[in-house]
CSV table of C-alpha atoms in Angstrom, one decimal:
chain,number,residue,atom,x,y,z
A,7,UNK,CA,76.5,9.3,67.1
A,8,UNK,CA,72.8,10.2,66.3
A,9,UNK,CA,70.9,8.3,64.0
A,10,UNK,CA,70.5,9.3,60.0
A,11,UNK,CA,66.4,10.4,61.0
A,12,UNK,CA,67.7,12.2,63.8
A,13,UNK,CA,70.2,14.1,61.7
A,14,UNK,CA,67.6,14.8,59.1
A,15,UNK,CA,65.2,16.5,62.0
A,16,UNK,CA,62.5,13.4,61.7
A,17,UNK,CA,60.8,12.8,64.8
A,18,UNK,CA,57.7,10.3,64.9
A,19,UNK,CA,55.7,13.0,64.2
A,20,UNK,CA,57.1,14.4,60.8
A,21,UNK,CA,57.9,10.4,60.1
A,22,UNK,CA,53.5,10.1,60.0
A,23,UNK,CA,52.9,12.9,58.1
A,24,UNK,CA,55.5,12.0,55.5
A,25,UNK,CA,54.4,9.3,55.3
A,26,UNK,CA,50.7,10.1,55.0
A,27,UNK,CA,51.5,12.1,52.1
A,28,UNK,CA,53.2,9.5,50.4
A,29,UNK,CA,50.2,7.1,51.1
A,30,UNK,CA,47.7,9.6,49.6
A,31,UNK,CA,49.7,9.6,46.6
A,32,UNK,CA,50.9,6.5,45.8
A,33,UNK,CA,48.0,3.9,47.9
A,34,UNK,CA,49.0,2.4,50.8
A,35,UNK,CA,49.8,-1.2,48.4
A,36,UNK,CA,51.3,0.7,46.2
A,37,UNK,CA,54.0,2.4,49.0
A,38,UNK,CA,56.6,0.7,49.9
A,39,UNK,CA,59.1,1.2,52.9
A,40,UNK,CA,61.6,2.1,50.3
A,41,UNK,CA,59.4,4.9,48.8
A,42,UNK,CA,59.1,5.9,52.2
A,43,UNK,CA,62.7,6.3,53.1
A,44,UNK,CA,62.8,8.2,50.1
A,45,UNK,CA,60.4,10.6,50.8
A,46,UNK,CA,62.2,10.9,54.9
A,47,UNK,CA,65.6,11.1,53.0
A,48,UNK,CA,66.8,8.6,55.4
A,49,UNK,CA,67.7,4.5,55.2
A,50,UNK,CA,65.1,1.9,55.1
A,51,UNK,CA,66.9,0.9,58.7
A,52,UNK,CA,66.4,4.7,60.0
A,53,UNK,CA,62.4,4.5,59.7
A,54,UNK,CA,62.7,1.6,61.7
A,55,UNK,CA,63.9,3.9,64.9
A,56,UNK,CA,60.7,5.4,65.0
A,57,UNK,CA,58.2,2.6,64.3
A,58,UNK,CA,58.5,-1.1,63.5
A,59,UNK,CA,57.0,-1.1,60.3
A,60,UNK,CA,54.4,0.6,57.5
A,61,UNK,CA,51.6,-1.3,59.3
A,62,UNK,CA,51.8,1.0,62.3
A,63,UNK,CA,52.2,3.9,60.5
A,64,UNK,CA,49.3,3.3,59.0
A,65,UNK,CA,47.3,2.5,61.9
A,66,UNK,CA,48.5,5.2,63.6
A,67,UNK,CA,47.5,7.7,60.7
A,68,UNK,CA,43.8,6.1,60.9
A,69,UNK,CA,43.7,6.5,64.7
A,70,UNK,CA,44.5,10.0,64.2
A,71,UNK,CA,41.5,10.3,61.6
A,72,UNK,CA,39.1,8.7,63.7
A,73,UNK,CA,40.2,9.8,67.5
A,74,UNK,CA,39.1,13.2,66.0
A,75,UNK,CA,35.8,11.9,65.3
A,76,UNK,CA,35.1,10.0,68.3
A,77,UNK,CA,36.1,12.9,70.7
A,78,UNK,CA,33.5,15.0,69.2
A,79,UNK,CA,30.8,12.4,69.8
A,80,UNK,CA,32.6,12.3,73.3
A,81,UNK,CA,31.7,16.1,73.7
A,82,UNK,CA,28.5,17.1,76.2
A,83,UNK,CA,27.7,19.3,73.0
A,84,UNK,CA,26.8,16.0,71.0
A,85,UNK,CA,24.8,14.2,74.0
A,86,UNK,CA,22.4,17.1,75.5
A,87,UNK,CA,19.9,19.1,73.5
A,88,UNK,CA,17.0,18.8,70.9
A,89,UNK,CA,18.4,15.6,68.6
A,90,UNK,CA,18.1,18.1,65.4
A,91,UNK,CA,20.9,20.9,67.3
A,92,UNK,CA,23.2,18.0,68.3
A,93,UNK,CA,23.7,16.5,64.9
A,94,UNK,CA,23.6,19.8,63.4
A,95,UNK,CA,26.9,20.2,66.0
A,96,UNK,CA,27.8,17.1,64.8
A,97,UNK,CA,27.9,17.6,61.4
A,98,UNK,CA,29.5,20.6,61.4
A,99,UNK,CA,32.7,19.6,63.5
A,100,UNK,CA,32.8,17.3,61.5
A,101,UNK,CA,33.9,19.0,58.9
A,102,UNK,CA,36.5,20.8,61.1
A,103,UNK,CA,38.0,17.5,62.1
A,104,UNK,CA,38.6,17.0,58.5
A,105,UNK,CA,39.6,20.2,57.6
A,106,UNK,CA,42.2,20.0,60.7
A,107,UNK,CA,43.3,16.1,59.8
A,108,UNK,CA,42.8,16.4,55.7
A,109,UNK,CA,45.7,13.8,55.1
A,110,UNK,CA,44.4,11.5,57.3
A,111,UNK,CA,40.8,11.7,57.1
A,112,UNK,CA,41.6,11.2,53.2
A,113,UNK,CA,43.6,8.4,53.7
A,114,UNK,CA,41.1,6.7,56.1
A,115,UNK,CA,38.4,7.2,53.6
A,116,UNK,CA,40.5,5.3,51.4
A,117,UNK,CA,40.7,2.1,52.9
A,118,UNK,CA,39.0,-1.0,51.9
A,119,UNK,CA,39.8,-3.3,54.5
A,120,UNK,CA,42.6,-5.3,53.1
A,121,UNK,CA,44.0,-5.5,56.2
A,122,UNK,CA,43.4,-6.2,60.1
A,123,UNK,CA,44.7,-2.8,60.5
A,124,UNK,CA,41.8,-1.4,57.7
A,125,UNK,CA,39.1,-3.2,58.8
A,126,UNK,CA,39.5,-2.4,62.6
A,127,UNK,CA,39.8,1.3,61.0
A,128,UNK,CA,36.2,0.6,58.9
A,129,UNK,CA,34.9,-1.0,62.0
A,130,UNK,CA,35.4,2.2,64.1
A,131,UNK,CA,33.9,4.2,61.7
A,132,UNK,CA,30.7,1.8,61.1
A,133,UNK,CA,30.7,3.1,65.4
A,134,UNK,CA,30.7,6.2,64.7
A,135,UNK,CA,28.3,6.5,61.7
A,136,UNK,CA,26.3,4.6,63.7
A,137,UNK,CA,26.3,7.1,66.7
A,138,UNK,CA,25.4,9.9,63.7
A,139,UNK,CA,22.7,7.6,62.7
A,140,UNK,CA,20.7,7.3,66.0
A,141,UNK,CA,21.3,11.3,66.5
A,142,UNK,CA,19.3,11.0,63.1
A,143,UNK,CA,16.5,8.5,64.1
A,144,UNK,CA,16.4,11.1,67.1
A,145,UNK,CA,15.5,13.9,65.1
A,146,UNK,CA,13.2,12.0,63.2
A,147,UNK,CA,11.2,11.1,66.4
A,148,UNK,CA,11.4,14.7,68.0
A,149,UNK,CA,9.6,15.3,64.3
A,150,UNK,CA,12.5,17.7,63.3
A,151,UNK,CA,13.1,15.7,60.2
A,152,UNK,CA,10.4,15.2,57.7
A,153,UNK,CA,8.5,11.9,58.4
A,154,UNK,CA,9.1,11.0,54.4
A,155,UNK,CA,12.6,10.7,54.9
A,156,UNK,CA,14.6,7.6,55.5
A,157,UNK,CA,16.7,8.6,58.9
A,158,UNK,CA,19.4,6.1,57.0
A,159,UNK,CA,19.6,7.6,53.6
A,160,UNK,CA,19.3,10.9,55.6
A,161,UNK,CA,23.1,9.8,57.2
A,162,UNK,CA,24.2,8.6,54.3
A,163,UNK,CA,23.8,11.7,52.5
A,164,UNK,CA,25.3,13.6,55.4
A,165,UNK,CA,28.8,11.9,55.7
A,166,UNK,CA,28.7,11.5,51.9
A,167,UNK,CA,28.6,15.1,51.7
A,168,UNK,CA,30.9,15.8,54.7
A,169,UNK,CA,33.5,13.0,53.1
A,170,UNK,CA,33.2,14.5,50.1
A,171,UNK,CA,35.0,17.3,51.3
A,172,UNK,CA,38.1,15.6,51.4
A,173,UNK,CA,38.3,15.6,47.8
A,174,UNK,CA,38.4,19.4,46.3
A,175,UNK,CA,38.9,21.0,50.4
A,176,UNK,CA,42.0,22.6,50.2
A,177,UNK,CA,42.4,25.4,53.0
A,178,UNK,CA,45.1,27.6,51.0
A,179,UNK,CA,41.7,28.3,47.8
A,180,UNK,CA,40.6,30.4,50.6
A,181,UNK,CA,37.3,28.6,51.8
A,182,UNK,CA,37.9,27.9,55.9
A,183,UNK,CA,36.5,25.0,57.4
A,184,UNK,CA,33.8,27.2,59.0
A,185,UNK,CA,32.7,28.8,56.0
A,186,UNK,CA,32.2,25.1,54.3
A,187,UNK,CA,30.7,23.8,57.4
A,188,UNK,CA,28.4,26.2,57.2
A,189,UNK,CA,27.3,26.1,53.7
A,190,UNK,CA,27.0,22.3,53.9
A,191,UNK,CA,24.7,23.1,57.3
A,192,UNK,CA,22.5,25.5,55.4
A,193,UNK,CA,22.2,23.0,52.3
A,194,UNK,CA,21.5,19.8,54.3
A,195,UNK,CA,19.4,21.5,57.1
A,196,UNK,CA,17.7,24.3,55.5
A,197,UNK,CA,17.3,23.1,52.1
A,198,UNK,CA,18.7,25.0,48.9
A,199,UNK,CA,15.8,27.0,47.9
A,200,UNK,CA,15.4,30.5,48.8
């Protein structure tokens, strides 16, 4: 006899990205495994087949948020080049990996470290906003950024803008990632004035 999740089609995939959902909506304190089951249409005890508990879930739906992120800093594209191209590349796939991991790039920039699981999640990001912030100081000394300009307000402002997205991006209003990577580009690197 198969399980309730299995009868219902969950596998640990669909299990995460109900789950996500239901974080986004409701807060990760606020969820409970109950809500969750709900949401499955399955037992508390069926959720446990495909993970031990909402913990994991959770740090599994930050790993996916961040592996996306640390791939592209990974990439050749984001390590060879003029400093000034390679955050340029990095700021716009950036925006993909959001655009492509919305639910949990939203749910990641949620977290306020309230648990081990958070603050490992905060402390991989401080990594990688780190990583974007030396591509910045890079720039700066190649003189492709404007000397008055503080290389670490400069990053701030960048991933403030690019985590911004998460908020109003929604694929279906008919914007595509690329069409908001590249008017956040154009703003950030060109300037707004014609």
């Amino acid at each position: 006899m198969s399980t309730p999740s299995r009868r219902r089609g969950h596998d640990p995939e669909s299990v995460l990205s109900i789950a996500v959902g239901v974080f986004n909506e409701r807060g990760y304190d606020g969820t409970s495994m109950e809500d969750l089951a709900r949401a499955l249409g399955v037992t508390k005890s069926a959720i446990y087949y495909h993970v031990p508990g909402k913990e994991q879930l959770l740090a599994r739906a930050l790993d996916r948020a961040l592996d996306g992120l640390f791939a592209l800093a990974a990439d050749e594209r984001a390590a060879t080049g003029p400093a000034i191209d390679r955050l340029e590349w990095v700021v716009r796939q950036s925006v993909r990996v959001l655009a492509e991991r919305l639910p949990y790039v939203t749910l990641l920039l949620r977290v306020r470290g309230n648990s081990a699981t958070e603050q490992a999640a905060l402390e991989r990001r401080r990594e990688f906003d780190a990583f974007v912030s030396h591509l910045v100081k890079e720039a700066a000394a190649e003189g492709a950024i404007r000397p008055d300009l503080d290389p670490a307000l400069v990053t701030r402002l960048l991933f403030g803008a690019v985590g911004s997205i998460a908020e109003w991006y929604r694929p279906e209003r008919g914007a595509s990632a690329d069409d908001v990577a590249d008017a956040l580009v154009t703003m950030a690197f060109d300037g707004l004035r014609g």
